[in-house]
Amino acid sequence: MKRRFHRGRDVRRACSIDELRAMARRRVPNFAFEYVEGGAEDEHSLRRNREDFDGAAFLPRTLVDVGTCRQAVTLWGAEAASPFMIGPTGFNGMLAHEADLALARAARAAGVPFVLSHVSTTPLERVVAEAGGRVWMQLYPFRDREVARRLVARAAAAGCEALVVTTDCPRFGNREWDKRNYRAPMKLDARNMLDVLRHPRWVLDVLVPHGVPRFGNLDDVLPPGQNSARNAAAFLSRQMDPSLSWRDIGWLRGIWPGRLVLKGIMVPEDARRAEDHGADGIVLSNHGGRQLDGAASAFSMLPEVAAALRPDTVLLIDGGFRRGADIVKAVAFGAHAVMLGRATLYGVAAGGQAGAERALTILREEVDRVLGLLGCPDIAALDQRYLRRGAPAASGPAKVQAAMAGAG
Ligand SMILES: Cc1cc2nc3c(=O)[nH]c(=O)nc-3n(C[C@H](O)[C@H](O)[C@H](O)COP(=O)(O)O)c2cc1C
């Protein structure tokens, strides 16, 4: 019999993140799935993000008591139940109704932080009030610094623990596969309009009752009556700031009282510079392969960057994490925790909050199993001795994923 994923809708039947991805692909229209899935240009970095995990092979210890394995980690003195969190992704409401809240609630239930995107579809105050838990706020420092100043003040008033400043978007990444679905900005072409009609579950969840979701955090900076998604998208494209520099980070440090994290760092010298500018943490990231195509994977830079940082700087990483094994490898190379991007988006797109929770449960169980099989009962004891580094394999999981794509 041909191998295939579960064909139904019950997210509890999903055994892996890839299986949730297949469910998501069936539930949401092509344009929304492509928005999540795609990378910049020829998607070299997107593929590298998955393939580079193969370059590190586990070296398990045997005859170790692994009756219970501890996977909690400490971030600035407070415990996270697992070595991962949900990272910032914009426009989540396009995947499921109030997807930001669903993701934040799932993160809280799993005992891990949630990072809300600046361009979320739910305002940050609602996420903090209705989902609670450890909420961090991501910021795109737009051209108009007043936008940043207001968001920083709102995040501080709401009690967000950390401000995550995204530094790798001096220009928009060129996501050609995403663009091809539109005939004009935010206007789908005929093929995609028809495809939307073929997804009635999504239409009834997202589109019919609520209309196209709006950018919840931008209402106070858009002109009155101009807060439709289309106007906001035009505003965003004008507001990307190519002149953003380290000087601005100094300014943000001065106005933000909480933990400051810089996202989009890729090399040791920038990691040290972040520390010198008062950052409490960094996210080693190539933005999920969505910005500079051809960039190295964050994972391939991890040992060097970890070696460059002071021990009290929180080192986070993202890009391509779909398995507990990937997460354990990153911790062994010195990351404190992993930020999840598409992994939890597949979950929420497949089944709302239940789907997001399923994604986190899958990863928690995988981390637990990997620690057990590795003979390492406490994640705090993991280090590079549990890994052998070699050349990345020629045929990585990306190929397997491509082969399984038909199974969705
Ligand atoms: C659909 C989507 C939207 C994203 N939106 C944002 C965003 O608003 N802010 C941000 O800093 N990063 C954003 N990112 C990048 C993610 O935070 C993260 O760096 C990336 O998804 C990690 O790679 P992965 O998806 O392979 O795990 C987005 C990524 C995706 C897939």
Short mmCIF file of C-alpha atoms and ligand atoms in Angstrom, two decimals:
data_model
loop_
_atom_site.label_atom_id
_atom_site.label_comp_id
_atom_site.label_asym_id
_atom_site.label_seq_id
_atom_site.Cartn_x
_atom_site.Cartn_y
_atom_site.Cartn_z
CA MET A 1 0.00 0.00 0.00
CA LYS A 2 1.24 3.49 -0.78
CA ARG A 3 2.39 5.49 2.26
CA ARG A 4 0.25 8.53 2.88
CA PHE A 5 -0.67 11.02 5.58
CA HIS A 6 -3.98 10.99 7.41
CA ARG A 7 -6.60 12.36 5.01
CA GLY A 8 -9.11 13.64 7.60
CA ARG A 9 -9.40 16.89 9.51
CA ASP A 10 -8.80 15.72 13.06
CA VAL A 11 -5.55 17.42 14.10
CA ARG A 12 -5.15 14.89 16.94
CA ARG A 13 -4.40 12.31 14.24
CA ALA A 14 -1.39 14.30 12.99
CA CYS A 15 1.83 12.51 13.99
CA SER A 16 4.24 15.16 12.75
CA ILE A 17 4.51 18.82 11.76
CA ASP A 18 4.63 17.71 8.13
CA GLU A 19 1.28 16.00 8.59
CA LEU A 20 -0.20 19.22 10.01
CA ARG A 21 1.26 21.00 7.00
CA ALA A 22 -0.61 18.64 4.67
CA MET A 23 -3.84 19.30 6.60
CA ALA A 24 -3.24 23.06 6.43
CA ARG A 25 -2.71 22.87 2.71
CA ARG A 26 -6.13 21.28 2.27
CA ARG A 27 -7.90 23.72 4.59
CA VAL A 28 -6.64 27.12 3.40
CA PRO A 29 -6.68 28.54 -0.13
CA ASN A 30 -3.55 28.46 -2.23
CA PHE A 31 -2.73 32.16 -1.78
CA ALA A 32 -2.78 31.90 2.02
CA PHE A 33 -0.76 28.68 2.03
CA GLU A 34 1.79 30.18 -0.36
CA TYR A 35 2.10 33.26 1.85
CA VAL A 36 3.22 30.99 4.69
CA GLU A 37 5.21 28.50 2.70
CA GLY A 38 7.27 30.52 0.29
CA GLY A 39 10.77 31.93 0.44
CA ALA A 40 12.57 34.63 -1.49
CA GLU A 41 13.48 34.18 -5.16
CA ASP A 42 14.84 30.68 -5.88
CA GLU A 43 14.36 29.58 -2.26
CA HIS A 44 17.96 28.45 -1.76
CA SER A 45 18.00 29.69 1.84
CA LEU A 46 14.61 28.16 2.53
CA ARG A 47 15.94 24.73 1.48
CA ARG A 48 19.24 25.22 3.30
CA ASN A 49 17.34 25.91 6.52
CA ARG A 50 16.09 22.31 6.46
CA GLU A 51 19.04 20.56 4.85
CA ASP A 52 21.71 21.90 7.19
CA PHE A 53 20.33 19.95 10.15
CA ASP A 54 21.59 16.83 8.37
CA GLY A 55 25.14 18.09 8.75
CA ALA A 56 25.00 17.37 12.49
CA ALA A 57 24.55 13.73 13.52
CA PHE A 58 23.67 12.59 17.04
CA LEU A 59 26.17 10.64 19.14
CA PRO A 60 23.96 8.88 21.74
CA ARG A 61 25.16 7.70 25.16
CA THR A 62 23.90 4.30 26.22
CA LEU A 63 22.85 2.71 29.53
CA VAL A 64 21.87 6.05 31.05
CA ASP A 65 18.73 6.24 33.23
CA VAL A 66 16.33 8.33 31.14
CA GLY A 67 13.17 7.47 33.11
CA THR A 68 12.36 11.16 33.18
CA CYS A 69 13.88 13.74 30.88
CA ARG A 70 13.89 17.42 31.74
CA GLN A 71 13.40 19.84 28.82
CA ALA A 72 12.59 23.09 30.66
CA VAL A 73 14.98 25.96 30.01
CA THR A 74 15.57 29.27 31.81
CA LEU A 75 15.25 32.56 29.95
CA TRP A 76 16.30 35.55 32.04
CA GLY A 77 15.67 33.69 35.25
CA ALA A 78 12.14 32.49 34.38
CA GLU A 79 11.43 28.94 33.29
CA ALA A 80 9.99 27.97 29.89
CA ALA A 81 8.55 24.45 29.93
CA SER A 82 10.25 23.53 26.63
CA PRO A 83 13.25 24.83 24.67
CA PHE A 84 11.04 26.59 22.13
CA MET A 85 8.51 29.40 21.78
CA ILE A 86 6.19 30.73 19.09
CA GLY A 87 7.94 33.39 17.03
CA PRO A 88 6.45 36.47 15.35
CA THR A 89 4.48 36.02 12.13
CA GLY A 90 2.34 38.72 10.57
CA PHE A 91 -1.18 38.54 9.16
CA ASN A 92 -2.00 35.29 10.98
CA GLY A 93 -5.73 36.07 10.84
CA MET A 94 -5.62 35.12 7.17
CA LEU A 95 -5.07 31.48 8.20
CA ALA A 96 -7.79 31.10 10.82
CA HIS A 97 -10.11 33.45 12.67
CA GLU A 98 -8.20 35.23 15.46
CA ALA A 99 -5.17 33.04 14.87
CA ASP A 100 -2.96 35.33 17.00
CA LEU A 101 -5.11 34.57 20.04
CA ALA A 102 -5.19 30.87 19.19
CA LEU A 103 -1.38 30.76 18.99
CA ALA A 104 -0.90 32.81 22.15
CA ARG A 105 -3.30 30.56 24.10
CA ALA A 106 -1.57 27.45 22.79
CA ALA A 107 1.81 28.86 23.87
CA ARG A 108 0.49 29.66 27.31
CA ALA A 109 -0.98 26.17 27.68
CA ALA A 110 2.41 24.72 26.73
CA GLY A 111 4.22 27.01 29.20
CA VAL A 112 6.31 28.80 26.56
CA PRO A 113 6.52 32.46 25.42
CA PHE A 114 4.58 33.85 22.48
CA VAL A 115 5.94 36.64 20.26
CA LEU A 116 3.28 38.83 18.69
CA SER A 117 4.12 40.37 15.31
CA HIS A 118 3.96 44.14 14.86
CA VAL A 119 1.79 43.39 11.81
CA SER A 120 -0.54 41.02 13.65
CA THR A 121 -4.25 40.94 12.99
CA THR A 122 -5.09 41.23 16.71
CA PRO A 123 -4.06 44.29 18.74
CA LEU A 124 -1.42 43.54 21.35
CA GLU A 125 -3.60 44.68 24.26
CA ARG A 126 -6.20 42.02 23.39
CA VAL A 127 -3.58 39.29 23.14
CA VAL A 128 -2.14 40.17 26.55
CA ALA A 129 -5.58 40.50 28.18
CA GLU A 130 -7.30 37.50 26.57
CA ALA A 131 -4.49 34.99 26.17
CA GLY A 132 -2.07 36.05 28.91
CA GLY A 133 1.11 34.10 29.49
CA ARG A 134 4.56 35.33 28.55
CA VAL A 135 3.93 37.74 25.64
CA TRP A 136 6.82 39.37 23.79
CA MET A 137 6.27 42.13 21.22
CA GLN A 138 8.01 42.26 17.84
CA LEU A 139 8.74 45.62 16.24
CA TYR A 140 9.52 46.67 12.68
CA PRO A 141 11.18 50.07 13.19
CA PHE A 142 9.39 51.89 10.38
CA ARG A 143 10.57 55.09 8.69
CA ASP A 144 8.24 57.16 10.87
CA ARG A 145 9.84 56.70 14.30
CA GLU A 146 6.63 57.89 15.95
CA VAL A 147 5.11 54.51 14.95
CA ALA A 148 7.84 52.71 16.89
CA ARG A 149 7.59 55.08 19.85
CA ARG A 150 3.84 54.47 20.15
CA LEU A 151 4.16 50.70 19.84
CA VAL A 152 6.93 50.59 22.43
CA ALA A 153 4.78 52.63 24.85
CA ARG A 154 1.79 50.33 24.25
CA ALA A 155 3.89 47.18 24.75
CA ALA A 156 5.31 48.59 28.00
CA ALA A 157 1.85 49.60 29.26
CA ALA A 158 0.47 46.14 28.42
CA GLY A 159 3.31 44.45 30.34
CA CYS A 160 5.08 42.66 27.47
CA GLU A 161 8.22 41.00 28.77
CA ALA A 162 10.48 41.61 25.77
CA LEU A 163 10.72 43.76 22.66
CA VAL A 164 11.97 41.82 19.63
CA VAL A 165 13.34 44.23 17.03
CA THR A 166 13.50 42.76 13.54
CA THR A 167 16.63 44.03 11.83
CA ASP A 168 16.76 42.04 8.59
CA CYS A 169 14.17 43.92 6.53
CA PRO A 170 15.90 47.05 5.17
CA ARG A 171 14.01 46.13 1.99
CA PHE A 172 11.18 43.75 1.26
CA GLY A 173 12.36 40.25 0.36
CA ASN A 174 11.38 39.25 -3.16
CA ARG A 175 8.83 36.44 -2.73
CA GLU A 176 7.97 35.79 -6.32
CA TRP A 177 5.70 32.79 -5.72
CA ASP A 178 3.60 34.88 -3.37
CA LYS A 179 3.41 37.77 -5.85
CA ARG A 180 2.25 35.53 -8.67
CA ASN A 181 -1.09 34.98 -6.96
CA TYR A 182 -2.06 38.66 -7.32
CA ARG A 183 -2.92 40.83 -10.30
CA ALA A 184 -2.41 44.00 -8.21
CA PRO A 185 -1.39 44.56 -4.56
CA MET A 186 -3.83 42.60 -2.35
CA LYS A 187 -6.01 41.74 -5.41
CA LEU A 188 -6.06 38.03 -6.20
CA ASP A 189 -6.01 36.90 -9.82
CA ALA A 190 -8.96 34.98 -11.25
CA ARG A 191 -7.37 31.57 -10.71
CA ASN A 192 -6.90 32.26 -7.01
CA MET A 193 -10.38 33.75 -6.62
CA LEU A 194 -11.79 30.47 -7.93
CA ASP A 195 -9.50 28.52 -5.63
CA VAL A 196 -10.87 30.46 -2.63
CA LEU A 197 -14.35 29.18 -3.49
CA ARG A 198 -13.03 25.64 -3.37
CA HIS A 199 -12.20 26.12 0.35
CA PRO A 200 -15.60 26.59 2.01
CA ARG A 201 -14.38 25.71 5.52
CA TRP A 202 -11.87 28.57 5.36
CA VAL A 203 -14.40 30.94 3.73
CA LEU A 204 -16.88 30.29 6.56
CA ASP A 205 -14.24 30.63 9.29
CA VAL A 206 -12.33 33.66 8.02
CA LEU A 207 -13.93 35.52 5.17
CA VAL A 208 -17.72 35.48 5.39
CA PRO A 209 -18.25 36.25 9.08
CA HIS A 210 -15.41 38.77 9.52
CA GLY A 211 -14.14 39.99 6.12
CA VAL A 212 -10.45 40.36 5.23
CA PRO A 213 -8.59 40.68 8.56
CA ARG A 214 -7.09 44.07 9.43
CA PHE A 215 -3.69 44.89 10.88
CA GLY A 216 -4.70 45.20 14.54
CA ASN A 217 -1.67 47.17 15.75
CA LEU A 218 -1.75 49.84 13.07
CA ASP A 219 -5.16 51.38 13.75
CA ASP A 220 -3.63 54.24 15.74
CA VAL A 221 -1.11 55.18 13.03
CA LEU A 222 -3.26 54.90 9.88
CA PRO A 223 -5.38 57.89 8.87
CA PRO A 224 -8.99 57.56 10.13
CA GLY A 225 -11.10 55.39 7.84
CA GLN A 226 -7.96 54.09 6.08
CA ASN A 227 -7.41 50.94 8.11
CA SER A 228 -8.38 48.32 5.53
CA ALA A 229 -5.83 45.58 4.88
CA ARG A 230 -5.14 47.05 1.44
CA ASN A 231 -4.38 50.54 2.76
CA ALA A 232 -2.31 49.12 5.58
CA ALA A 233 -0.27 47.02 3.12
CA ALA A 234 0.44 50.14 1.05
CA PHE A 235 1.43 52.00 4.24
CA LEU A 236 3.79 49.16 5.21
CA SER A 237 5.53 49.13 1.85
CA ARG A 238 6.19 52.90 2.18
CA GLN A 239 7.37 52.53 5.76
CA MET A 240 10.17 49.93 5.39
CA ASP A 241 13.29 51.84 6.45
CA PRO A 242 16.52 51.13 4.57
CA SER A 243 18.39 53.63 6.74
CA LEU A 244 17.87 51.70 9.98
CA SER A 245 21.21 51.41 11.79
CA TRP A 246 22.86 50.65 15.15
CA ARG A 247 22.15 54.24 16.22
CA ASP A 248 18.43 53.44 16.17
CA ILE A 249 19.03 50.44 18.40
CA GLY A 250 20.62 52.76 20.95
CA TRP A 251 17.51 54.96 20.75
CA LEU A 252 15.16 51.98 21.21
CA ARG A 253 17.23 50.76 24.17
CA GLY A 254 16.68 54.17 25.73
CA ILE A 255 12.89 54.11 25.41
CA TRP A 256 12.16 50.40 26.12
CA PRO A 257 12.37 49.39 29.78
CA GLY A 258 12.09 45.59 29.35
CA ARG A 259 14.24 42.90 27.75
CA LEU A 260 15.54 43.85 24.31
CA VAL A 261 16.09 41.19 21.64
CA LEU A 262 17.52 41.79 18.15
CA LYS A 263 16.18 39.43 15.48
CA GLY A 264 17.99 38.79 12.21
CA ILE A 265 21.58 38.60 13.49
CA MET A 266 23.72 36.19 11.45
CA VAL A 267 27.41 36.72 12.28
CA PRO A 268 29.46 36.81 15.51
CA GLU A 269 30.53 40.44 15.14
CA ASP A 270 26.91 41.64 14.90
CA ALA A 271 26.03 39.44 17.90
CA ARG A 272 28.71 41.18 19.96
CA ARG A 273 27.58 44.56 18.68
CA ALA A 274 24.04 43.76 19.79
CA GLU A 275 25.37 43.11 23.30
CA ASP A 276 27.34 46.38 23.20
CA HIS A 277 24.09 48.21 22.31
CA GLY A 278 22.32 46.80 25.36
CA ALA A 279 20.51 43.80 23.85
CA ASP A 280 19.56 41.11 26.36
CA GLY A 281 19.19 38.52 23.61
CA ILE A 282 19.43 37.87 19.89
CA VAL A 283 17.59 35.72 17.39
CA LEU A 284 19.97 34.12 14.95
CA SER A 285 17.76 34.13 11.86
CA ASN A 286 17.56 34.47 8.09
CA HIS A 287 13.83 35.25 8.41
CA GLY A 288 12.77 31.79 7.32
CA GLY A 289 14.49 32.21 3.93
CA ARG A 290 12.09 35.05 3.09
CA GLN A 291 14.52 37.95 2.84
CA LEU A 292 18.01 37.49 1.35
CA ASP A 293 18.00 34.40 -0.84
CA GLY A 294 21.41 32.74 -0.71
CA ALA A 295 21.93 33.65 2.96
CA ALA A 296 23.43 30.93 5.14
CA SER A 297 21.13 29.03 7.45
CA ALA A 298 21.08 30.28 11.04
CA PHE A 299 21.84 26.73 12.21
CA SER A 300 25.12 26.64 10.26
CA MET A 301 26.26 29.82 12.07
CA LEU A 302 25.18 28.71 15.55
CA PRO A 303 28.42 27.32 17.04
CA GLU A 304 30.40 30.42 16.03
CA VAL A 305 27.79 32.86 17.30
CA ALA A 306 27.30 30.94 20.55
CA ALA A 307 31.04 31.09 21.18
CA ALA A 308 31.07 34.86 20.67
CA LEU A 309 28.31 35.74 23.17
CA ARG A 310 28.46 36.45 26.88
CA PRO A 311 26.86 33.67 28.96
CA ASP A 312 24.00 35.88 30.18
CA THR A 313 22.87 36.90 26.66
CA VAL A 314 19.89 34.82 25.58
CA LEU A 315 20.64 33.11 22.27
CA LEU A 316 17.56 32.21 20.25
CA ILE A 317 17.48 30.74 16.77
CA ASP A 318 14.91 30.11 14.05
CA GLY A 319 14.62 28.78 10.53
CA GLY A 320 13.37 25.37 9.39
CA PHE A 321 12.66 23.82 12.79
CA ARG A 322 10.07 21.08 12.20
CA ARG A 323 11.27 18.26 14.50
CA GLY A 324 12.22 17.89 18.13
CA ALA A 325 15.54 16.53 16.84
CA ASP A 326 16.25 19.87 15.11
CA ILE A 327 15.55 21.70 18.38
CA VAL A 328 17.78 19.38 20.43
CA LYS A 329 20.62 19.90 17.93
CA ALA A 330 20.32 23.68 18.29
CA VAL A 331 20.43 23.48 22.09
CA ALA A 332 23.47 21.19 21.89
CA PHE A 333 25.20 23.85 19.79
CA GLY A 334 24.50 26.55 22.38
CA ALA A 335 21.01 28.00 21.70
CA HIS A 336 18.86 28.66 24.77
CA ALA A 337 15.67 28.10 22.77
CA VAL A 338 14.18 27.96 19.29
CA MET A 339 11.57 30.29 17.80
CA LEU A 340 8.97 28.42 15.79
CA GLY A 341 7.64 30.01 12.61
CA ARG A 342 5.87 27.85 10.07
CA ALA A 343 5.66 24.80 12.39
CA THR A 344 2.95 26.36 14.54
CA LEU A 345 1.41 28.24 11.57
CA TYR A 346 0.71 24.87 9.94
CA GLY A 347 -1.01 23.82 13.15
CA VAL A 348 -3.21 26.91 13.45
CA ALA A 349 -4.03 26.80 9.72
CA ALA A 350 -4.99 23.13 9.99
CA GLY A 351 -7.23 23.48 13.04
CA GLY A 352 -7.13 26.80 14.93
CA GLN A 353 -6.07 26.64 18.58
CA ALA A 354 -6.36 22.84 18.69
CA GLY A 355 -4.01 22.64 15.72
CA ALA A 356 -1.48 25.02 17.30
CA GLU A 357 -1.63 23.01 20.52
CA ARG A 358 -1.13 19.81 18.56
CA ALA A 359 2.00 21.28 16.91
CA LEU A 360 3.48 22.18 20.31
CA THR A 361 2.59 18.78 21.78
CA ILE A 362 4.22 16.97 18.86
CA LEU A 363 7.42 18.98 19.35
CA ARG A 364 7.44 18.56 23.15
CA GLU A 365 7.04 14.80 22.80
CA GLU A 366 9.71 14.65 20.12
CA VAL A 367 12.18 16.62 22.27
CA ASP A 368 11.46 14.25 25.18
CA ARG A 369 11.97 11.16 23.01
CA VAL A 370 15.19 12.50 21.46
CA LEU A 371 16.64 13.33 24.90
CA GLY A 372 15.79 9.81 26.06
CA LEU A 373 17.27 8.11 23.01
CA LEU A 374 20.31 10.35 23.22
CA GLY A 375 20.92 9.27 26.82
CA CYS A 376 20.66 12.83 28.13
CA PRO A 377 18.07 13.13 30.94
CA ASP A 378 18.52 16.89 31.41
CA ILE A 379 18.61 19.35 28.53
CA ALA A 380 20.92 21.57 30.62
CA ALA A 381 23.64 18.91 30.21
CA LEU A 382 23.46 18.91 26.40
CA ASP A 383 26.50 20.15 24.56
CA GLN A 384 28.44 19.68 21.35
CA ARG A 385 29.81 16.31 22.49
CA TYR A 386 26.41 14.84 21.63
CA LEU A 387 26.87 15.81 17.98
CA ARG A 388 29.25 15.01 15.16
CA ARG A 389 29.52 17.71 12.53
CA GLY A 390 29.90 16.67 8.92
CA ALA A 391 29.10 17.95 5.47
CA PRO A 392 25.39 18.64 4.90
CA ALA A 393 23.83 15.66 3.12
CA ALA A 394 23.08 16.08 -0.58
CA SER A 395 19.52 14.83 -0.22
CA GLY A 396 17.97 16.44 2.82
CA PRO A 397 14.51 16.52 4.34
CA ALA A 398 13.47 19.22 1.87
CA LYS A 399 13.44 16.56 -0.82
CA VAL A 400 11.38 14.27 1.37
CA GLN A 401 9.02 17.17 2.05
CA ALA A 402 8.71 17.86 -1.67
CA ALA A 403 7.93 14.19 -2.27
CA MET A 404 5.33 14.18 0.52
CA ALA A 405 3.75 17.39 -0.78
CA GLY A 406 1.70 15.28 -3.17
CA ALA A 407 0.41 13.30 -0.19
CA GLY A 408 -1.36 16.43 1.11
C1 LIG B 1 4.00 33.81 7.18
C2 LIG B 1 5.18 34.40 7.89
C3 LIG B 1 5.08 35.68 8.39
C4 LIG B 1 6.16 36.25 9.08
N1 LIG B 1 6.03 37.49 9.65
C5 LIG B 1 7.03 37.99 10.40
C6 LIG B 1 6.85 39.21 11.11
O1 LIG B 1 5.79 39.82 11.08
N2 LIG B 1 7.90 39.66 11.85
C7 LIG B 1 9.10 38.99 11.92
O2 LIG B 1 10.03 39.44 12.59
N3 LIG B 1 9.27 37.83 11.28
C8 LIG B 1 8.28 37.30 10.54
N4 LIG B 1 8.45 36.09 9.92
C9 LIG B 1 9.70 35.34 10.12
C10 LIG B 1 9.58 34.43 11.33
O3 LIG B 1 9.55 35.16 12.53
C11 LIG B 1 10.77 33.46 11.41
O4 LIG B 1 11.97 34.18 11.33
C12 LIG B 1 10.73 32.37 10.35
O5 LIG B 1 9.42 32.00 10.03
C13 LIG B 1 11.50 31.14 10.83
O6 LIG B 1 11.55 30.16 9.86
P1 LIG B 1 10.54 28.89 9.84
O7 LIG B 1 9.21 29.43 9.41
O8 LIG B 1 11.13 27.98 8.82
O9 LIG B 1 10.49 28.31 11.22
C14 LIG B 1 7.38 35.52 9.22
C15 LIG B 1 7.46 34.23 8.69
C16 LIG B 1 6.37 33.67 8.04
C17 LIG B 1 6.49 32.26 7.52
#
